[in-house]
Short mmCIF file of C-alpha atoms and ligand atoms in Angstrom, two decimals:
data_model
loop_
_atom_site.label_atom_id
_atom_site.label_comp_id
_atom_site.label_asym_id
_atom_site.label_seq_id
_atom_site.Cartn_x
_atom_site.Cartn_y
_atom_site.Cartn_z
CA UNK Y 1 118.20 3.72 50.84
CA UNK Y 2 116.27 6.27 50.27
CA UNK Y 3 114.20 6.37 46.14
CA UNK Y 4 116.16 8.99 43.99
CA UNK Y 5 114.67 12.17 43.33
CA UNK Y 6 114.01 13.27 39.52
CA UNK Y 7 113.97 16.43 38.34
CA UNK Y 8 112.12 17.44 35.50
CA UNK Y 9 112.39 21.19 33.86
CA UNK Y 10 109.90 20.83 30.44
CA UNK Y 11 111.25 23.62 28.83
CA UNK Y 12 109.94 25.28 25.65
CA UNK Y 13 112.61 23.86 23.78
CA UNK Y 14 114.20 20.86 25.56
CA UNK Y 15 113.48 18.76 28.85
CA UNK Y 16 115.63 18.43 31.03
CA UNK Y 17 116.02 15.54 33.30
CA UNK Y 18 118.32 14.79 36.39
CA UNK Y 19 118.41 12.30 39.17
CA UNK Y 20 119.27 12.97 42.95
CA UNK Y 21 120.12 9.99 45.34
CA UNK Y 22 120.53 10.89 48.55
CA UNK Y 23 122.10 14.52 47.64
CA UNK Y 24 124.26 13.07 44.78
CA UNK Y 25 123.21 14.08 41.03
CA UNK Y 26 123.77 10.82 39.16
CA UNK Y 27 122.73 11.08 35.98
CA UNK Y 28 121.24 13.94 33.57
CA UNK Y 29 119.65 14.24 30.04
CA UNK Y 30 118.62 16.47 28.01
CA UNK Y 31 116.34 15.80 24.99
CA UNK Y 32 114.60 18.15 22.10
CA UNK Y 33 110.55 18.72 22.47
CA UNK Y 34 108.65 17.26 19.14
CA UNK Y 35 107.61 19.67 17.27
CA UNK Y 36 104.25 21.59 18.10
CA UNK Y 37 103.72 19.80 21.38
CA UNK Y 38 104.34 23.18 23.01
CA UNK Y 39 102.97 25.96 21.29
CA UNK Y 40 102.82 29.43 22.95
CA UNK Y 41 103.66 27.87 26.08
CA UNK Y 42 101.85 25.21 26.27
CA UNK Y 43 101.45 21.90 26.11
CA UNK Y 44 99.38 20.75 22.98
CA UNK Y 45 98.56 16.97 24.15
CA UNK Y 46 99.10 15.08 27.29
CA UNK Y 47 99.17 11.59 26.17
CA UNK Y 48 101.95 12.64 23.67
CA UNK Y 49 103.69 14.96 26.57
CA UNK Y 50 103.36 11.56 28.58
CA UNK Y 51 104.52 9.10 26.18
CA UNK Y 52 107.34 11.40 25.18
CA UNK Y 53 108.42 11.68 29.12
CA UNK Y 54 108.38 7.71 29.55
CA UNK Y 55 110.64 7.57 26.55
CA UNK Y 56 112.73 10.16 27.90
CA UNK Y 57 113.38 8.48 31.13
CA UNK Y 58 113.70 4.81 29.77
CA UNK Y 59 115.84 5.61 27.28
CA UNK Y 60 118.50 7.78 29.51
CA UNK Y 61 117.95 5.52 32.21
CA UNK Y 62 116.24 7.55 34.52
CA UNK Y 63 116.07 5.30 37.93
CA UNK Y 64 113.30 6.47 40.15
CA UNK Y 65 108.94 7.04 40.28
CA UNK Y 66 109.14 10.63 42.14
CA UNK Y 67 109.21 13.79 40.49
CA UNK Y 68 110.32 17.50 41.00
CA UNK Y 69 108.68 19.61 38.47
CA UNK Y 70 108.84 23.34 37.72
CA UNK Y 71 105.34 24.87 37.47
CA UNK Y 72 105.03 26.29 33.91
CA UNK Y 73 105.66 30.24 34.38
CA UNK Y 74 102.72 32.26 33.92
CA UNK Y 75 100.90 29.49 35.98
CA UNK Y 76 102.09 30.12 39.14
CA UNK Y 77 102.44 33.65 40.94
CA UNK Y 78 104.96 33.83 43.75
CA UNK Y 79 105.12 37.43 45.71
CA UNK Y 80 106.82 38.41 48.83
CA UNK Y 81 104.99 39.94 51.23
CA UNK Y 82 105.23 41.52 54.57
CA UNK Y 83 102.11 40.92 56.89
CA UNK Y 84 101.23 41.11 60.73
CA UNK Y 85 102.59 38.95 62.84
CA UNK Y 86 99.64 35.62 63.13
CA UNK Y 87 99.31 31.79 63.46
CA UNK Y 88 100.07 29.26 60.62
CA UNK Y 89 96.06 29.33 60.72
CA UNK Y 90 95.46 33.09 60.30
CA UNK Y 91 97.98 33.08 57.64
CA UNK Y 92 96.24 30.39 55.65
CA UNK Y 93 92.84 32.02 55.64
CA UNK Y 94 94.62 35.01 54.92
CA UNK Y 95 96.34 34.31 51.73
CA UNK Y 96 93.73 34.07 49.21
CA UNK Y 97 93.02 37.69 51.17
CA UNK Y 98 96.65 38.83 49.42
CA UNK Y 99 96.42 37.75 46.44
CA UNK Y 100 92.65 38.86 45.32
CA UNK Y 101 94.30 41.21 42.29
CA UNK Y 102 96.00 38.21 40.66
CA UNK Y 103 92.30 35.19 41.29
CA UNK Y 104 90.72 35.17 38.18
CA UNK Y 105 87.95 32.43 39.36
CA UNK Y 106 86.98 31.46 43.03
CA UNK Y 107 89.72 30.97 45.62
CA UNK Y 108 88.62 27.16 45.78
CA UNK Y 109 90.57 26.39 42.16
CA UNK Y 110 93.44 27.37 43.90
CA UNK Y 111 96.19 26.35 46.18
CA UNK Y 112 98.24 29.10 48.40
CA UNK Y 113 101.57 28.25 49.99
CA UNK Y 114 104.01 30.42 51.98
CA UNK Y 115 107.30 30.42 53.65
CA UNK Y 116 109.03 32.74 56.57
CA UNK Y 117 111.62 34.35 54.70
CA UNK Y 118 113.19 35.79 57.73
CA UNK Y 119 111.99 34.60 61.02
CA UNK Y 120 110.28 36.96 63.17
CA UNK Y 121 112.33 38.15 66.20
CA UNK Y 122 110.49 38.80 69.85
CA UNK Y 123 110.01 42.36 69.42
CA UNK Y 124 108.70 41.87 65.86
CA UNK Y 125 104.59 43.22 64.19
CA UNK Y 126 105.44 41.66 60.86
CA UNK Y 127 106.40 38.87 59.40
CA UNK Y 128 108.59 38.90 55.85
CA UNK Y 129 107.23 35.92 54.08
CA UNK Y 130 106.88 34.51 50.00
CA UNK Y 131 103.73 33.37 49.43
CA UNK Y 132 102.69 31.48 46.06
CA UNK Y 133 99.34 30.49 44.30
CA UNK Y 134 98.62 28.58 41.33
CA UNK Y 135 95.66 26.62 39.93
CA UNK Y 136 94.58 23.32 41.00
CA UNK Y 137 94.00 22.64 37.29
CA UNK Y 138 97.83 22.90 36.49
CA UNK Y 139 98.80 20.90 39.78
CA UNK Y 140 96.09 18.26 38.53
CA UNK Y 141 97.01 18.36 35.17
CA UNK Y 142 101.06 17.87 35.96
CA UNK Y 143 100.16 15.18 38.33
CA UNK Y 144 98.10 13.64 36.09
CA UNK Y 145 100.79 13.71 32.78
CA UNK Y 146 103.45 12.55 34.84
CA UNK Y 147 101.20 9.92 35.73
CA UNK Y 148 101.05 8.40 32.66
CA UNK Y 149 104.22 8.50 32.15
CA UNK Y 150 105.19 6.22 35.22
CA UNK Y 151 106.22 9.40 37.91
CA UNK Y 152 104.43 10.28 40.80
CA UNK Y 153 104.50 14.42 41.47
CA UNK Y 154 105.82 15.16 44.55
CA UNK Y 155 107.22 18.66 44.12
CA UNK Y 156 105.95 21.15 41.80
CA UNK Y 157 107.73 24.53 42.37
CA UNK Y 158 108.50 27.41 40.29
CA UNK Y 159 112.09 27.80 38.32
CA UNK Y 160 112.87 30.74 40.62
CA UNK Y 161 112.46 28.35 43.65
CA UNK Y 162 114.87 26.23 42.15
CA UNK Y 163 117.60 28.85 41.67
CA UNK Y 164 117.00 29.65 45.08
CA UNK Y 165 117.67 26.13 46.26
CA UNK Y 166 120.84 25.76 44.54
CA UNK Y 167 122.13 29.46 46.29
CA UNK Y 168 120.82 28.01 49.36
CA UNK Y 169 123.13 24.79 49.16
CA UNK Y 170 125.81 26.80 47.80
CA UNK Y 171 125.46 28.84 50.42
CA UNK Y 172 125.64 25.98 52.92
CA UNK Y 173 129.15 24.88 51.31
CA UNK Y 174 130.66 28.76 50.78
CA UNK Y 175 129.06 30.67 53.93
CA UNK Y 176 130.79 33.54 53.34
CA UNK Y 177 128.83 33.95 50.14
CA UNK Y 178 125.94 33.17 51.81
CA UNK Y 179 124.31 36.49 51.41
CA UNK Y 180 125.14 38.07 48.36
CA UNK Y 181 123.21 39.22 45.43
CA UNK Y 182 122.83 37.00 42.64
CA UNK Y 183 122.30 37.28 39.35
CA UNK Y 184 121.23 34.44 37.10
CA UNK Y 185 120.43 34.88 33.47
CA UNK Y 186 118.59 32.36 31.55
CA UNK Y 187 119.25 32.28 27.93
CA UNK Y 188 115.53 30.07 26.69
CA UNK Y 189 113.54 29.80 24.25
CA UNK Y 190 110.43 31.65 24.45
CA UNK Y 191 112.30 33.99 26.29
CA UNK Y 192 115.69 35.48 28.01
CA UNK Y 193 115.09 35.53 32.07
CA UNK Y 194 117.02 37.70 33.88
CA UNK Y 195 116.64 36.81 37.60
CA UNK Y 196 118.13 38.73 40.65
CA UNK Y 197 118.30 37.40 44.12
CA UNK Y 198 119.10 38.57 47.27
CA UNK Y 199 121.06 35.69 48.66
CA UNK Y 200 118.48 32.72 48.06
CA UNK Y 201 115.47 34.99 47.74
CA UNK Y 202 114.69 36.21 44.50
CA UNK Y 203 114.09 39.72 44.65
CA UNK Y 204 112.98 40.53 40.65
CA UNK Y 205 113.22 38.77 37.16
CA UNK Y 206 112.84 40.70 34.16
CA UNK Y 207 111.94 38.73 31.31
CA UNK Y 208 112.76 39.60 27.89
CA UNK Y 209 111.02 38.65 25.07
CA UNK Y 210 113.93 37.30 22.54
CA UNK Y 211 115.00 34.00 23.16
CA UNK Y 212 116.17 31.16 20.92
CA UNK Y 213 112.98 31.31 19.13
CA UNK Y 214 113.93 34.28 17.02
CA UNK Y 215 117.33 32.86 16.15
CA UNK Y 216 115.39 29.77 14.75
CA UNK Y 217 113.18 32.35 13.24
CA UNK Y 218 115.71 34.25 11.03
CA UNK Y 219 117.50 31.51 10.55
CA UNK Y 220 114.64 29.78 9.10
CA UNK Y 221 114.08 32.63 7.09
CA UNK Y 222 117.38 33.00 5.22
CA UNK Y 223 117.09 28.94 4.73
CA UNK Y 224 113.70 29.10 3.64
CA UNK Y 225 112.78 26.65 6.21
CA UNK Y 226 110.27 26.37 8.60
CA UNK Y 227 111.40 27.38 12.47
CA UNK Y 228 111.31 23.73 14.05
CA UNK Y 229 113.51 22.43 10.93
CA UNK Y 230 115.71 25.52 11.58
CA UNK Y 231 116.02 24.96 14.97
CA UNK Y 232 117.37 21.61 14.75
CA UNK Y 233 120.11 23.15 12.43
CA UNK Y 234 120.83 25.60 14.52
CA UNK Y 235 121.83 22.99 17.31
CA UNK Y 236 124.08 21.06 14.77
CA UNK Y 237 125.76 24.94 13.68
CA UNK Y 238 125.13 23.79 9.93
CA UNK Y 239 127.14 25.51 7.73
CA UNK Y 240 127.86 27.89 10.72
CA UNK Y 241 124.18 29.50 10.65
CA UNK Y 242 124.90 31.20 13.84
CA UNK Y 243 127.33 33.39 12.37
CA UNK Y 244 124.84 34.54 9.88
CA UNK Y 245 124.26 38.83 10.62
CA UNK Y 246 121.09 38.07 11.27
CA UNK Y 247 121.38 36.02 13.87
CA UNK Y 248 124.21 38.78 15.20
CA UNK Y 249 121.34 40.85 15.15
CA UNK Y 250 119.48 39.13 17.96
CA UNK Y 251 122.64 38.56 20.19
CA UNK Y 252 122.72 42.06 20.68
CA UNK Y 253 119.15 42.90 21.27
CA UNK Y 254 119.24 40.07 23.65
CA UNK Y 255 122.42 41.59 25.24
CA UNK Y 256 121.01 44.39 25.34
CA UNK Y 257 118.21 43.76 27.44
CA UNK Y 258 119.97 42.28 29.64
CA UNK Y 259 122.33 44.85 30.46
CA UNK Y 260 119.34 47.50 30.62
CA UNK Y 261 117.61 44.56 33.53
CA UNK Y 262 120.68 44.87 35.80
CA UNK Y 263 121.83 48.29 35.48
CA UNK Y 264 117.98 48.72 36.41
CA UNK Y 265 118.66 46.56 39.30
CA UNK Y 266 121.73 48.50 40.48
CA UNK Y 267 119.82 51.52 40.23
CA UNK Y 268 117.28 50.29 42.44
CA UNK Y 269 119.54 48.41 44.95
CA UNK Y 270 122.48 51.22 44.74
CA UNK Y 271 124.30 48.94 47.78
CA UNK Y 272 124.56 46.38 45.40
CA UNK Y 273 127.45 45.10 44.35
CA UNK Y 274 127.11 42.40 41.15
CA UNK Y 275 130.53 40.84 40.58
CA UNK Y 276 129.16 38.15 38.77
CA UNK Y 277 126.52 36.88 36.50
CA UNK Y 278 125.78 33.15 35.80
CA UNK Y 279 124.62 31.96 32.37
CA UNK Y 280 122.51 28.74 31.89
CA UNK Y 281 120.06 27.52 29.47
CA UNK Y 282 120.48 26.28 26.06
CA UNK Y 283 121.55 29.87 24.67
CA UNK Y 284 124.71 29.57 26.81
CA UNK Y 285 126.04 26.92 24.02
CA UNK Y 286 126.08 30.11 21.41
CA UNK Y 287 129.04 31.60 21.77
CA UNK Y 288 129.04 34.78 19.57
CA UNK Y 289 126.11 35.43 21.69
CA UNK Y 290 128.01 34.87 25.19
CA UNK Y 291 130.55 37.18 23.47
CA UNK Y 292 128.03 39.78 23.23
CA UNK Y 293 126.44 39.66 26.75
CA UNK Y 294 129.99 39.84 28.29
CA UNK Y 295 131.09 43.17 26.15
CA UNK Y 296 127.83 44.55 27.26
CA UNK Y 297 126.98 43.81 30.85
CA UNK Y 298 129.47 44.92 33.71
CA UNK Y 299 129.38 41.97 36.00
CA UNK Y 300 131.83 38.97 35.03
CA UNK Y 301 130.15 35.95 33.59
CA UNK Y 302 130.51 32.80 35.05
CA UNK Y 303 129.24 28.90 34.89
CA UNK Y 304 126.40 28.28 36.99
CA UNK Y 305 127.80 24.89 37.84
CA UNK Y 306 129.76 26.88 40.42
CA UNK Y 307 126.70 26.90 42.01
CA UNK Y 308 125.57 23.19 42.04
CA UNK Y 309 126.64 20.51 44.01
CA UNK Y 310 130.03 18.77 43.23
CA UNK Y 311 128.35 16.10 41.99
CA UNK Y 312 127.31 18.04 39.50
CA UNK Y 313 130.70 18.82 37.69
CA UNK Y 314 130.89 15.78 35.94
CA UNK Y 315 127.55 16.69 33.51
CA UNK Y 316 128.12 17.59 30.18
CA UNK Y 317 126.60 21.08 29.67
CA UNK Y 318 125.98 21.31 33.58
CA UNK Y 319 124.07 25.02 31.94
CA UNK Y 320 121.30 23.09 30.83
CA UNK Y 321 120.57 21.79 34.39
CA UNK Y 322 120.08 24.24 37.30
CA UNK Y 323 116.89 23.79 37.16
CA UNK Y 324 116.40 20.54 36.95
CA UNK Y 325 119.13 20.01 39.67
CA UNK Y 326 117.45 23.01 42.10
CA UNK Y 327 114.14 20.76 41.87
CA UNK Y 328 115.72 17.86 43.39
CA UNK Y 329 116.76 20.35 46.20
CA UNK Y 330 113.49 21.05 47.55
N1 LIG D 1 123.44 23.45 20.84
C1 LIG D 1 122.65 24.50 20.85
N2 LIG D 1 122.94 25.56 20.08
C2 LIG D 1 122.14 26.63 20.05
N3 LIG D 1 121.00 26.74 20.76
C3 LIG D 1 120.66 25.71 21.54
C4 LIG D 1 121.45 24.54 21.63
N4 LIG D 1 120.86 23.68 22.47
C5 LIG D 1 119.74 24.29 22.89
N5 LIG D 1 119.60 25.51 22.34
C6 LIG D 1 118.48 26.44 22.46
O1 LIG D 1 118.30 26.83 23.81
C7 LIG D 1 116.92 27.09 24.05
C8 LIG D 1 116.51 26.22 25.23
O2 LIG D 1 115.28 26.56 25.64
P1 LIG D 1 114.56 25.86 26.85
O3 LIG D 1 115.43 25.89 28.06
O4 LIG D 1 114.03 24.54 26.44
O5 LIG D 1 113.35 26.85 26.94
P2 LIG D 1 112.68 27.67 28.09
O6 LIG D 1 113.55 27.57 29.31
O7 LIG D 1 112.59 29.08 27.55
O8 LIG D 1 111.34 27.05 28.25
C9 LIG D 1 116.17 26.73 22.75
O9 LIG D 1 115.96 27.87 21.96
C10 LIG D 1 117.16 25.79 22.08
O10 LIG D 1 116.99 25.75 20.67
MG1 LIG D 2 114.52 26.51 30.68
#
């Protein structure tokens, strides 16, 4: 039997963990981040990122060494491109070639990957593909966390990827949904991701800067607390702190945004035709702030569990996991 696959999404606020056997999601878990081991983004300490995934795992009895992990965003650029038709070769010296506006250093600290979105036909110059580069020092340093915390790496792919895996399966199972637009929208932390795909291929995400760290901010600031202590109050609804007007006030400018991201999108893509939108991430257990997104936006919201495997249905808060789950899909 083949080793179970386990995803791991290290989000901002949460990780996420879920484990894949042979195509079946068996078990998930979801657990808070200490505080300050991520600040702005990033991780503040890999021994204590390390020890705190090994606890994770053994304590939710995570079966399984290998690893899918989503690339941190902002470390990773992923861009579609459309270039002449050439040889796996060609396109490999070629890369680094594409991407010179985004290489900050030397093209050696990096690795460049690609895929054929569509495959060329015989009569075909071009060649549609989505190429991706990140650091070496973020693969290395990944690798090397997970590591010490008992996992081997074997996937490391961005979140959008991951979406993109789970339209693809769904896809597989609903064909004649196969090739629709998609809209995901991630209600995080840091911030509120917007993502619109064109069947599995993700066409544009517009992030927006509110999240759930400026509920825990005004929340903290009516309680006189600091934002990690208010944040952990916010997940237990104390005293119904997410009913407090300020916190109504950030529902909205999150709605907002959100609305303003796919009317863009329609306006861009005027053959679209959005009937739905699918809500995940921890934001998606607030529901004044659901209540607000569906007044606003035109597209009907629905569960992204409709897009994960079957297996899938039986996780609490399958919102937190798409992620996670798309990982294990690669
Ligand atoms: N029960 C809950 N009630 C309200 N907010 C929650 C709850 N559970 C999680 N959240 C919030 O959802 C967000 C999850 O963010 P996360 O997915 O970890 O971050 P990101 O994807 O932006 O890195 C955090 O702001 C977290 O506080
Ligand atoms: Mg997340």
């Amino acid at each position: 039997m083949a080793q179970a696959t386990i995803g791991v999404d290290i989000g901002a606020g949460e990780i996420k963990m879920v484990t894949n056997s042979n195509g079946v999601i068996q078990k998930a878990a979801c657990f808070a981040m200490p505080r300050d081991l991520i600040k702005d983004g990033a991780i503040q300490s890999d021994a204590a990122m390390a020890a705190h995934l090994k606890e994770g795992g053994r304590k939710n009895r995570m079966k399984g060494r290998d690893v899918a992990a989503a690339v941190p965003r902002g470390s990773m650029y992923v861009h579609r491109l459309t270039v002449p038709l050439m040889t796996a070769e060609q396109l490999e010296l070629n890369l680094p070639y594409e991407f010179r506006d985004y290489l900050t250093q030397d093209k050696s600290h990096y690795f460049f990957d690609y895929y054929i979105v569509t495959p060329p036909k015989a009569e075909d110059k071009t060649m549609d593909i989505m190429a991706a580069v990140v650091r070496k020092e973020v693969v290395q340093r990944y690798g090397r966390i997970l590591n010490r915390a008992g996992y081997r790496l074997r996937t490391f792919i961005p979140e959008e990827l991951a979406y993109g895996n789970l339209i693809r399966s769904h896809g597989k199972r609903h064909p004649e949904e196969a090739g629709k637009d998609y809209c995901i929208i991630d209600l995080g932390h840091e911030s509120t991701r917007v993502h619109l795909f064109r069947g599995d291929t993700i066409e544009v995400t517009r992030v927006i800067d509110t999240g759930g760290k400026d509920i825990d901010l005004v929340i903290g600031k009516v309680l006189g607390v600091d934002p990690y202590e208010a944040r952990m109050l916010k997940h237990e609804n104390k005293d119904d702190v997410l009913s407090l007007p300020e916190c109504a006030v950030i529902y909205s400018a999150i709605a907002v945004e959100i609305m303003r991201a796919i009317n863009f999108y329609g306006f861009n893509y005027p053959e679209t035709d959005l009937e739905k939108a699918y809500l995940c991430g921890g934001g998606a257990k607030v529901g004044l702030l659901i209540r607000q997104i569906r007044e606003m936006i035109s597209p009907q919201l629905d569960g992204i569990v409709q897009l994960m495997p079957d297996s899938a249905r039986d996780i609490i808060d399958p919102f937190l996991y798409p992620v996670a789950v798309g990982l294990t899909l690669q």
